[in-house]
JSON list of C-alpha atoms in Angstrom, two decimals:
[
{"chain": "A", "resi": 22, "resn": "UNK", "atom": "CA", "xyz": [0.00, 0.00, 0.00]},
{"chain": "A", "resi": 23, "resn": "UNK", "atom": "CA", "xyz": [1.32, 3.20, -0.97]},
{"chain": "A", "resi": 24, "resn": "UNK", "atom": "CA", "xyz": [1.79, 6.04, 1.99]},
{"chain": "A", "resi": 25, "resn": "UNK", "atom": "CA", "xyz": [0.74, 9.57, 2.72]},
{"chain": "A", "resi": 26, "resn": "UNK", "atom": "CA", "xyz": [2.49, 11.60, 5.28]},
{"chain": "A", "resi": 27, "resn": "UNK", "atom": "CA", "xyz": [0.88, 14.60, 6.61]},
{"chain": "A", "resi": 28, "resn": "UNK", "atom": "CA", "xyz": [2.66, 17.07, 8.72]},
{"chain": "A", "resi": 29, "resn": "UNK", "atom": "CA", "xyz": [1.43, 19.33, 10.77]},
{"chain": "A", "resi": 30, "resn": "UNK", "atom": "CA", "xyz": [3.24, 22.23, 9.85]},
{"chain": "A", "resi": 31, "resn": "UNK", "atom": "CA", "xyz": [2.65, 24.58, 13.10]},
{"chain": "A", "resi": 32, "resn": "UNK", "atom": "CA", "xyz": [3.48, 21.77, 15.46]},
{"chain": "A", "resi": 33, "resn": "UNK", "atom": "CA", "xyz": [6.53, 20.48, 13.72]},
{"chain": "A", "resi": 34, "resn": "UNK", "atom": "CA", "xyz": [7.89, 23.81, 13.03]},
{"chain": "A", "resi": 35, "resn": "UNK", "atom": "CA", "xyz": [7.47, 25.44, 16.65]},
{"chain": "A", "resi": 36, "resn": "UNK", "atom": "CA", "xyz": [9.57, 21.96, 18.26]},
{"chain": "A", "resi": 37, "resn": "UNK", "atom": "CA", "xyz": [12.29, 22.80, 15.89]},
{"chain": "A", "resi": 38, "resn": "UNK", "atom": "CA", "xyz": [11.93, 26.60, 16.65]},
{"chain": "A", "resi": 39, "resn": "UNK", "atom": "CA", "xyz": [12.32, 25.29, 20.72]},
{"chain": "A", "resi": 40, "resn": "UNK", "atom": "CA", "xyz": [14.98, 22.68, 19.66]},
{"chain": "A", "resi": 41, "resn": "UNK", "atom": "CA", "xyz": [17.66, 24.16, 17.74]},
{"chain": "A", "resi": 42, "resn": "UNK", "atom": "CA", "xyz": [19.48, 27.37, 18.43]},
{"chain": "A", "resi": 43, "resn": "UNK", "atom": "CA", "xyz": [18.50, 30.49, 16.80]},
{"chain": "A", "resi": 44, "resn": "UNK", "atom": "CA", "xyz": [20.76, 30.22, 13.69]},
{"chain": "A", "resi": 45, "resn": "UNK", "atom": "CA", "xyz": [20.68, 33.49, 11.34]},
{"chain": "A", "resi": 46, "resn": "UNK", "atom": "CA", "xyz": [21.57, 33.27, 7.87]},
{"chain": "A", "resi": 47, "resn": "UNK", "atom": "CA", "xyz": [24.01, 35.85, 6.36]},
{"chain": "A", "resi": 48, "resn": "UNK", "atom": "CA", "xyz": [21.54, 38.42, 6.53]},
{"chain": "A", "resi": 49, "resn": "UNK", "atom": "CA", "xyz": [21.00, 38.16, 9.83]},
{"chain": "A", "resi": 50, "resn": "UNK", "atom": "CA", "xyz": [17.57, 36.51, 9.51]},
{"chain": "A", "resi": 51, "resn": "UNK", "atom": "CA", "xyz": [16.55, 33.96, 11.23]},
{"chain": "A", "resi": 52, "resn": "UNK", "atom": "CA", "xyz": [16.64, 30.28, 10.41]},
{"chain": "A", "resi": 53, "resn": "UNK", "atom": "CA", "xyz": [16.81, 27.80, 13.06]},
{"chain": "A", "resi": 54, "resn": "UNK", "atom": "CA", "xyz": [12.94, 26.34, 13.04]},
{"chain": "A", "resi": 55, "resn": "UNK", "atom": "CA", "xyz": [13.45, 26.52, 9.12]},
{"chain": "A", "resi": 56, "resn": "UNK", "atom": "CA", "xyz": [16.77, 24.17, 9.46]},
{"chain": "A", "resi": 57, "resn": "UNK", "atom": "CA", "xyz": [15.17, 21.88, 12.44]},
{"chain": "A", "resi": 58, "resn": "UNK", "atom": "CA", "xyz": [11.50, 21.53, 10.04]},
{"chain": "A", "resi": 59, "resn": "UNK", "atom": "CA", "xyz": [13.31, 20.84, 6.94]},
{"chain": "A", "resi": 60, "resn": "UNK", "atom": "CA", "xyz": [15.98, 18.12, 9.05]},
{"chain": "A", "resi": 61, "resn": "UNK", "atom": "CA", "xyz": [13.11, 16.29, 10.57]},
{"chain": "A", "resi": 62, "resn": "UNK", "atom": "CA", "xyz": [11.17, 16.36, 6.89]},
{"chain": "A", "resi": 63, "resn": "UNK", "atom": "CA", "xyz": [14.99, 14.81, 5.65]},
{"chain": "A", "resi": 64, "resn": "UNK", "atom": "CA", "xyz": [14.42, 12.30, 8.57]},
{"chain": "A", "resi": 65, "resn": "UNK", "atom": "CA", "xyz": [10.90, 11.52, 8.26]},
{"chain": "A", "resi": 66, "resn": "UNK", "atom": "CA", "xyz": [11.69, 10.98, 4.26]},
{"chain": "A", "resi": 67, "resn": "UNK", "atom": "CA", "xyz": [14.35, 8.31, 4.87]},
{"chain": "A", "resi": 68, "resn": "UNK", "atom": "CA", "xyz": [12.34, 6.51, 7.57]},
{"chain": "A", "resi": 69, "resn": "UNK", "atom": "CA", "xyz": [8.93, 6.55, 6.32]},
{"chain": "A", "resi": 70, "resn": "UNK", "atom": "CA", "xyz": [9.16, 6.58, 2.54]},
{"chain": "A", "resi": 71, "resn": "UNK", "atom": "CA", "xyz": [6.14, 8.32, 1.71]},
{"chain": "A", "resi": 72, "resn": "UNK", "atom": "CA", "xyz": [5.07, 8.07, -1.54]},
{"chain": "A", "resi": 73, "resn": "UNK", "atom": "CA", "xyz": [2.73, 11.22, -1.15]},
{"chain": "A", "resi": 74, "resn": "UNK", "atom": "CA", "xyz": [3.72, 14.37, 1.29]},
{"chain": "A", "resi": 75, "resn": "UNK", "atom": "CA", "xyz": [1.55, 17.24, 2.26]},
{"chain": "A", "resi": 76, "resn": "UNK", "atom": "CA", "xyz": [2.08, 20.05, 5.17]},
{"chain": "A", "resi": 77, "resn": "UNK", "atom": "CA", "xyz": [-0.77, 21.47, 7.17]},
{"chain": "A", "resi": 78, "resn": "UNK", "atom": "CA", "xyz": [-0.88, 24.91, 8.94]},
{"chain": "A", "resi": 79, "resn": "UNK", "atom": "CA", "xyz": [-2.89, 27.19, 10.87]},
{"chain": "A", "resi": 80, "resn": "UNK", "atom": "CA", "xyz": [-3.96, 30.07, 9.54]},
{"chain": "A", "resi": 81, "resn": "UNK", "atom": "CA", "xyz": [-3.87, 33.38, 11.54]},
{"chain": "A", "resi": 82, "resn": "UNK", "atom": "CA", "xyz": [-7.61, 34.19, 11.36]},
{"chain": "A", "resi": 83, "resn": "UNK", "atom": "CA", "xyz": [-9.50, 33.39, 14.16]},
{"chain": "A", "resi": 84, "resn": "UNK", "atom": "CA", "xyz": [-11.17, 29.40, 13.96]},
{"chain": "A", "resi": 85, "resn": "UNK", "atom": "CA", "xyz": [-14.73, 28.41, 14.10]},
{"chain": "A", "resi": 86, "resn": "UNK", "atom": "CA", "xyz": [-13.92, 26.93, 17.80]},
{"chain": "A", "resi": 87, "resn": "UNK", "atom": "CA", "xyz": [-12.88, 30.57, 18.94]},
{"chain": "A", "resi": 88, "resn": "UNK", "atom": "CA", "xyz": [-16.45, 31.92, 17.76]},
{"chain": "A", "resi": 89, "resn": "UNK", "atom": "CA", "xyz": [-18.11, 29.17, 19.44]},
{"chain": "A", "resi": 90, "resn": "UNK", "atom": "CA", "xyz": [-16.11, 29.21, 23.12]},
{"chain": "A", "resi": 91, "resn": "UNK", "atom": "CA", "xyz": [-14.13, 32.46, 23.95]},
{"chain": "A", "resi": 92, "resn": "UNK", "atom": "CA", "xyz": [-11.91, 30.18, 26.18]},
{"chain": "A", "resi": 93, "resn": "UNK", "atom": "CA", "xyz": [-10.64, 28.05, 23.39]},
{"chain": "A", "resi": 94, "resn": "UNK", "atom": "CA", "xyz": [-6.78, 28.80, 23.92]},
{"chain": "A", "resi": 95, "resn": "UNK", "atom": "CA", "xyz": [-7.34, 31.86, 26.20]},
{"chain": "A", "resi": 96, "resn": "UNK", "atom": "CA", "xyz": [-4.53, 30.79, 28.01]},
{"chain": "A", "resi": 97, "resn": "UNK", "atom": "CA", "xyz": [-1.96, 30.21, 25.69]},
{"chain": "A", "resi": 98, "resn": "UNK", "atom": "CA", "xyz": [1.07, 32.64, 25.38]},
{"chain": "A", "resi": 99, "resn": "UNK", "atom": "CA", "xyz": [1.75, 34.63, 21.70]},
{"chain": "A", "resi": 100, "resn": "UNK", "atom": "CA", "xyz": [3.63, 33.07, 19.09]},
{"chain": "A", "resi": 101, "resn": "UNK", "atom": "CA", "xyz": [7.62, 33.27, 20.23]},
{"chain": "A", "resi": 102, "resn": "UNK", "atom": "CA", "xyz": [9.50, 36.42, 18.87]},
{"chain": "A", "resi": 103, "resn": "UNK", "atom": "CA", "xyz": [11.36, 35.21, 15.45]},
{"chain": "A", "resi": 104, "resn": "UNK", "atom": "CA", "xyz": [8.85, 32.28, 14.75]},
{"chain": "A", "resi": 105, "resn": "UNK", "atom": "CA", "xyz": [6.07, 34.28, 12.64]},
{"chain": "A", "resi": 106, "resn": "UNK", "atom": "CA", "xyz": [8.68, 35.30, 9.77]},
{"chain": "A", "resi": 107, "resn": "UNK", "atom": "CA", "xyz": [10.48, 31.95, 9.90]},
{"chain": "A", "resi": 108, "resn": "UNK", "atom": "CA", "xyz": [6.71, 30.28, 9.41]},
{"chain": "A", "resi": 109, "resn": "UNK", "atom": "CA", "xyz": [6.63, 32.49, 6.36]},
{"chain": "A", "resi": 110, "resn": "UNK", "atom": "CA", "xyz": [10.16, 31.65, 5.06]},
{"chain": "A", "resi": 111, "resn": "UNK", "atom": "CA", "xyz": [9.26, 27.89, 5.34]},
{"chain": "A", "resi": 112, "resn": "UNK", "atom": "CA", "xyz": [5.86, 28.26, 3.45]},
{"chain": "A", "resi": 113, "resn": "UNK", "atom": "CA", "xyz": [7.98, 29.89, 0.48]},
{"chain": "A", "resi": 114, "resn": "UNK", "atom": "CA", "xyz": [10.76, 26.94, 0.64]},
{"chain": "A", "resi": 115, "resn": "UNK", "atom": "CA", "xyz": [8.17, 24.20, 0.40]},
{"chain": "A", "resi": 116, "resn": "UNK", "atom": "CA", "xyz": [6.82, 25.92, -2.20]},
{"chain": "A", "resi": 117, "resn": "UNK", "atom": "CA", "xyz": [10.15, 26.34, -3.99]},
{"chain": "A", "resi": 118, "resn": "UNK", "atom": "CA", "xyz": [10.55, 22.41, -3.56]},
{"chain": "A", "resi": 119, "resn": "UNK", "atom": "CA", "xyz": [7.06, 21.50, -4.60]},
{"chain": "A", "resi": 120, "resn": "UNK", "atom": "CA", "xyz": [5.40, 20.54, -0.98]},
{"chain": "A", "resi": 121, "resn": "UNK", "atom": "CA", "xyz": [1.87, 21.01, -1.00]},
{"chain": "A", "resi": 122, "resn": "UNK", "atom": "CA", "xyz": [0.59, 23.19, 1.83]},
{"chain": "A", "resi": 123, "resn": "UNK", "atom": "CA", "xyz": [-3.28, 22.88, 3.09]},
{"chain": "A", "resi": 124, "resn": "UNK", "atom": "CA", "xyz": [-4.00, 25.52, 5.19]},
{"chain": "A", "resi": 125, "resn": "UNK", "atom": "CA", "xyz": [-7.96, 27.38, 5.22]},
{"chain": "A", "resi": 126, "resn": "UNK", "atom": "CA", "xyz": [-8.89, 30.73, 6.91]},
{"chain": "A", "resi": 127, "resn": "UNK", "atom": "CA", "xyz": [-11.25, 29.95, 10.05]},
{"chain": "A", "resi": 128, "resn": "UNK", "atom": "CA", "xyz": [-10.14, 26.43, 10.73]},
{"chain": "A", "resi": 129, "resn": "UNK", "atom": "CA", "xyz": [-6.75, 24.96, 12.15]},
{"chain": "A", "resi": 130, "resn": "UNK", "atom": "CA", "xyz": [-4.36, 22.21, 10.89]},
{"chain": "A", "resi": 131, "resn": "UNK", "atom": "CA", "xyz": [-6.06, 20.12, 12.94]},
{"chain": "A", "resi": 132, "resn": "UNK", "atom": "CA", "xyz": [-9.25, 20.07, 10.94]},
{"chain": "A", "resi": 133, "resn": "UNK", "atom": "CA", "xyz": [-7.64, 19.69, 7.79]},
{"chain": "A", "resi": 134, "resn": "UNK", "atom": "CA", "xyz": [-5.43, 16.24, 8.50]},
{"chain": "A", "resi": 135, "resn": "UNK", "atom": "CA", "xyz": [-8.68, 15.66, 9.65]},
{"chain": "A", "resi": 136, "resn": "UNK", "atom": "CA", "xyz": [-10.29, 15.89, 6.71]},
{"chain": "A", "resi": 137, "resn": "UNK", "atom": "CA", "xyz": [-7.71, 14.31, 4.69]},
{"chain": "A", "resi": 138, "resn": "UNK", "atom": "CA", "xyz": [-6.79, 11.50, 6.87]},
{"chain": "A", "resi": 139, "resn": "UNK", "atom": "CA", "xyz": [-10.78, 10.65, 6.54]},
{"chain": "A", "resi": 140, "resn": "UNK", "atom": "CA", "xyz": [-10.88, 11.33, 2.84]},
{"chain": "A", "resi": 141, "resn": "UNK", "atom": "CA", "xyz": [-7.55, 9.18, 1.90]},
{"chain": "A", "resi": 142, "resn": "UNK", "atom": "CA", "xyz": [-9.03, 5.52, 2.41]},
{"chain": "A", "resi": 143, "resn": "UNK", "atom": "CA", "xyz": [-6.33, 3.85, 0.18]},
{"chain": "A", "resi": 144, "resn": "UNK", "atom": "CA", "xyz": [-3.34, 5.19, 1.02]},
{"chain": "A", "resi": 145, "resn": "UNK", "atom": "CA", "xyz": [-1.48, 4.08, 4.97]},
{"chain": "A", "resi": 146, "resn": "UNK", "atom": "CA", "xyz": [-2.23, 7.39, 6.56]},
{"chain": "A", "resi": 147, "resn": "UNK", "atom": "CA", "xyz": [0.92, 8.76, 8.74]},
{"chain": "A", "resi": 148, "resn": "UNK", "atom": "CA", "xyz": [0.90, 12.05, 10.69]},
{"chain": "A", "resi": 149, "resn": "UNK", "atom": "CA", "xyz": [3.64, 13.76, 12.35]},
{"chain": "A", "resi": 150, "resn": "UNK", "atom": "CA", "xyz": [2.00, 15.90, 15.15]},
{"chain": "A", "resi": 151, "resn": "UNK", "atom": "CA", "xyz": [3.18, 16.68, 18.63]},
{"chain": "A", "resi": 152, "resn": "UNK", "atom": "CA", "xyz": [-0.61, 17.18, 19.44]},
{"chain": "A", "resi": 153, "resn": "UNK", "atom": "CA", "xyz": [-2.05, 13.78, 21.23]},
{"chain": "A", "resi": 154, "resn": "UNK", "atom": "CA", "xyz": [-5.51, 14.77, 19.67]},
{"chain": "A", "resi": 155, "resn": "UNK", "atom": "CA", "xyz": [-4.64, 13.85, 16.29]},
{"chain": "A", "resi": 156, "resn": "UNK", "atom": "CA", "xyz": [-5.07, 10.05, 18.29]},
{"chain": "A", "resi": 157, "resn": "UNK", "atom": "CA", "xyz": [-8.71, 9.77, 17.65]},
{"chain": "A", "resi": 158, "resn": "UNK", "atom": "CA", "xyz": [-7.81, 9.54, 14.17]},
{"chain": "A", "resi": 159, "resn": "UNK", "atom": "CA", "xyz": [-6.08, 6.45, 14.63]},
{"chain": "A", "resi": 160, "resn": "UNK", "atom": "CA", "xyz": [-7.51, 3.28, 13.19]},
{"chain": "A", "resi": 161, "resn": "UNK", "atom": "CA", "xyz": [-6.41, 0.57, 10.43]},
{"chain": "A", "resi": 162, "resn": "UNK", "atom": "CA", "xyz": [-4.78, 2.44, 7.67]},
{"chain": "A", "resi": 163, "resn": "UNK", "atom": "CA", "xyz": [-3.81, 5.75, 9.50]},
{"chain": "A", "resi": 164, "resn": "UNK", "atom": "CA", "xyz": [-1.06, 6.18, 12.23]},
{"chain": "A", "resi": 165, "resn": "UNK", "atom": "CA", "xyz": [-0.06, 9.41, 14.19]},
{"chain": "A", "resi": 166, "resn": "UNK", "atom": "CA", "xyz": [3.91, 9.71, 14.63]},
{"chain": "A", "resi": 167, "resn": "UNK", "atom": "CA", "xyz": [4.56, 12.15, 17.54]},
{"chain": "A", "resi": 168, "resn": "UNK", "atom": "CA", "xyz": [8.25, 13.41, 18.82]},
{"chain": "A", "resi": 169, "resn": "UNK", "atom": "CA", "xyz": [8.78, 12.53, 21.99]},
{"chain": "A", "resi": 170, "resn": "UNK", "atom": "CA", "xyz": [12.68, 13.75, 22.41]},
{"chain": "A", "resi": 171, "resn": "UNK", "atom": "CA", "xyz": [13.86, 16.67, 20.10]},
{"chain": "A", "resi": 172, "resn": "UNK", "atom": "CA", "xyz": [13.22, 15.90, 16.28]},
{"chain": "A", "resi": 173, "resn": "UNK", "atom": "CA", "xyz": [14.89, 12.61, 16.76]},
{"chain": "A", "resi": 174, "resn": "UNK", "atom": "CA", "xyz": [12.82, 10.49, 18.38]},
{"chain": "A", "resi": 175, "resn": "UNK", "atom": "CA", "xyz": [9.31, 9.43, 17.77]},
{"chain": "A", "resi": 176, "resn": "UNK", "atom": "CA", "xyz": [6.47, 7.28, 18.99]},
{"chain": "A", "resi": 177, "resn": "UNK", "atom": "CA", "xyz": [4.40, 5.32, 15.96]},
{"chain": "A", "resi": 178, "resn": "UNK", "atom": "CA", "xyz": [1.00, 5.26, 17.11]},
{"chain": "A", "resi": 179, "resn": "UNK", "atom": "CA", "xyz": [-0.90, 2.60, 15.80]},
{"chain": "A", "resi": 180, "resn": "UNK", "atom": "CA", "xyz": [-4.70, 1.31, 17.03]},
{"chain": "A", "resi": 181, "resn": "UNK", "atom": "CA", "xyz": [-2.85, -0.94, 19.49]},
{"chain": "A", "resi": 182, "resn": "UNK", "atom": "CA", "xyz": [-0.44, 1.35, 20.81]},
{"chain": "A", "resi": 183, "resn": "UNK", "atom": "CA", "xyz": [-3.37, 3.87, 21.70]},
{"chain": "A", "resi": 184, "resn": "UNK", "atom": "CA", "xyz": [-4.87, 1.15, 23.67]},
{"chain": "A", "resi": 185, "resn": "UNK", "atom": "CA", "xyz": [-1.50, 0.03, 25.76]},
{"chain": "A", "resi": 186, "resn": "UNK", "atom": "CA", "xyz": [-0.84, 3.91, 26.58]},
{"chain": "A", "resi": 187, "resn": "UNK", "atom": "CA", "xyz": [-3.95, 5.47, 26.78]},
{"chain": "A", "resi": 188, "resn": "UNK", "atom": "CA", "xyz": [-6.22, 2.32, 28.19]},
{"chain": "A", "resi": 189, "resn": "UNK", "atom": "CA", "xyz": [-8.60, 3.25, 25.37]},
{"chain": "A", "resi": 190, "resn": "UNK", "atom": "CA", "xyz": [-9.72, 2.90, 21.90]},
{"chain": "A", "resi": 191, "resn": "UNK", "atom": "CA", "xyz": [-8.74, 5.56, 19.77]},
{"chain": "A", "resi": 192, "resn": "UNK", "atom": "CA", "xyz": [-12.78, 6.31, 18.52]},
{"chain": "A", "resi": 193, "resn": "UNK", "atom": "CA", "xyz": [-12.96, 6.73, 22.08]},
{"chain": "A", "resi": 194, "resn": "UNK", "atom": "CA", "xyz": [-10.40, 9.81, 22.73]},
{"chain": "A", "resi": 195, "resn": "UNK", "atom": "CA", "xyz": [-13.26, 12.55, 21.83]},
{"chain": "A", "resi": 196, "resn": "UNK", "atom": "CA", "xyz": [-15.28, 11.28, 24.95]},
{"chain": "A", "resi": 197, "resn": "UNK", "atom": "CA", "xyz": [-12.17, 10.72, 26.96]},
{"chain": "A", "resi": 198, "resn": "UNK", "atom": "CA", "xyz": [-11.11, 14.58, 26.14]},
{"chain": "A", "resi": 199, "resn": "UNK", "atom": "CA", "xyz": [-14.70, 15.34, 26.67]},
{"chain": "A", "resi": 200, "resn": "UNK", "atom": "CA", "xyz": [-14.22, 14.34, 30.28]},
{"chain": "A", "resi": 201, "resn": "UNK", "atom": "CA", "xyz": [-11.33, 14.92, 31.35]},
{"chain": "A", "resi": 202, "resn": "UNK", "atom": "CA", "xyz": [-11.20, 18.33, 29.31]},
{"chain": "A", "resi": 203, "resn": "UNK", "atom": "CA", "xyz": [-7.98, 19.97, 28.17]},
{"chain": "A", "resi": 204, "resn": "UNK", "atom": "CA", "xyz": [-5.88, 22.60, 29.77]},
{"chain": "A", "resi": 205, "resn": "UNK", "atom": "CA", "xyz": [-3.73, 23.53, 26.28]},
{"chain": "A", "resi": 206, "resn": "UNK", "atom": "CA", "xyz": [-7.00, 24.40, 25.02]},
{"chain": "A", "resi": 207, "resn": "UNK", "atom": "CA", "xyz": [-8.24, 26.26, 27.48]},
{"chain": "A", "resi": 208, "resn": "UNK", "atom": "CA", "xyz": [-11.35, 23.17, 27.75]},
{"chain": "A", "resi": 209, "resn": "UNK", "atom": "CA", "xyz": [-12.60, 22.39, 31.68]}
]
């Protein structure tokens, strides 16, 4: 079966921004979350062999969830200083190397694997996320790959794994978020 990796651009790109020091190219821009996405994209090339690749993203506008609950992500501190114009100089080198990009005004990158992992039903599904969420959308023919040390070292979540780490199902993680609620979200 042939494979799709999804990335979730945002997540991906603020671990490398937090893993690697800020490195400035000669014009004193910088580069460092640029370097770190595009050596874990080297590294997730050589292990995983896609045969398809697509990058997800958040868009700045605010996201349906925000108009419904005005505590969605209250909480959660503005975007690092130096991140917002390396986001921008990574959308223009995966479009210089012919990456597709999904991102939509209104809702977040979430949404959108979300979409596609549901859509693609004959392709094995991987997505590289940091965000444990994306594990509801676990089942037969999609997987969730999430760093666990730098950009290094990752965890393969497959339906099996869910259920040795989590103690549930992954079509059960919605309720299990339900109840439990979510802090990074802002959620009770």
């Amino acid at each position: 079966m042939k494979k799709l990796l999804i990335i979730d651009g945002n997540a991906i790109v603020h671990r490398a921004f937090h893993a690697y020091p800020p490195l400035t190219r000669g014009d004193g821009k910088l580069i460092g979350a640029v370097y770190g996405f595009f050596a874990m994209l080297i590294k997730m090339l050589e292990e995983v062999k896609p045969d398809y690749l697509v990058v997800t993203f958040d868009r700045p506008a605010p996201t349906f969830r925000k108009l419904l609950y005005a505590g969605y992500q209250a909480h959660r501190p503005q975007m690092a200083d130096g991140l917002s114009g390396q986001i921008t100089l990574l959308h223009e080198a995966l479009e210089l190397v012919g990456i597709p990009i999904f991102e939509i005004d209104g809702y977040e990158a979430d949404d959108l694997i979300g979409t596609i992992a549901y859509q693609v039903k004959n392709l094995e599904t991987i997505i590289l996320s940091g965000d444990r969420d994306l594990l509801q959308l676990v089942n037969d023919h999609t997987k969730v790959l999430i760093p666990i040390v730098g950009i290094t070292k990752f965890t393969l979540y497959d339906p099996q794994q869910v259920e040795e780490k989590f103690g549930i199902k992954p079509s059960q993680f919605v309720d299990y978020k339900a109840l439990v609620g979510d802090a990074s979200d802002g959620y009770p």
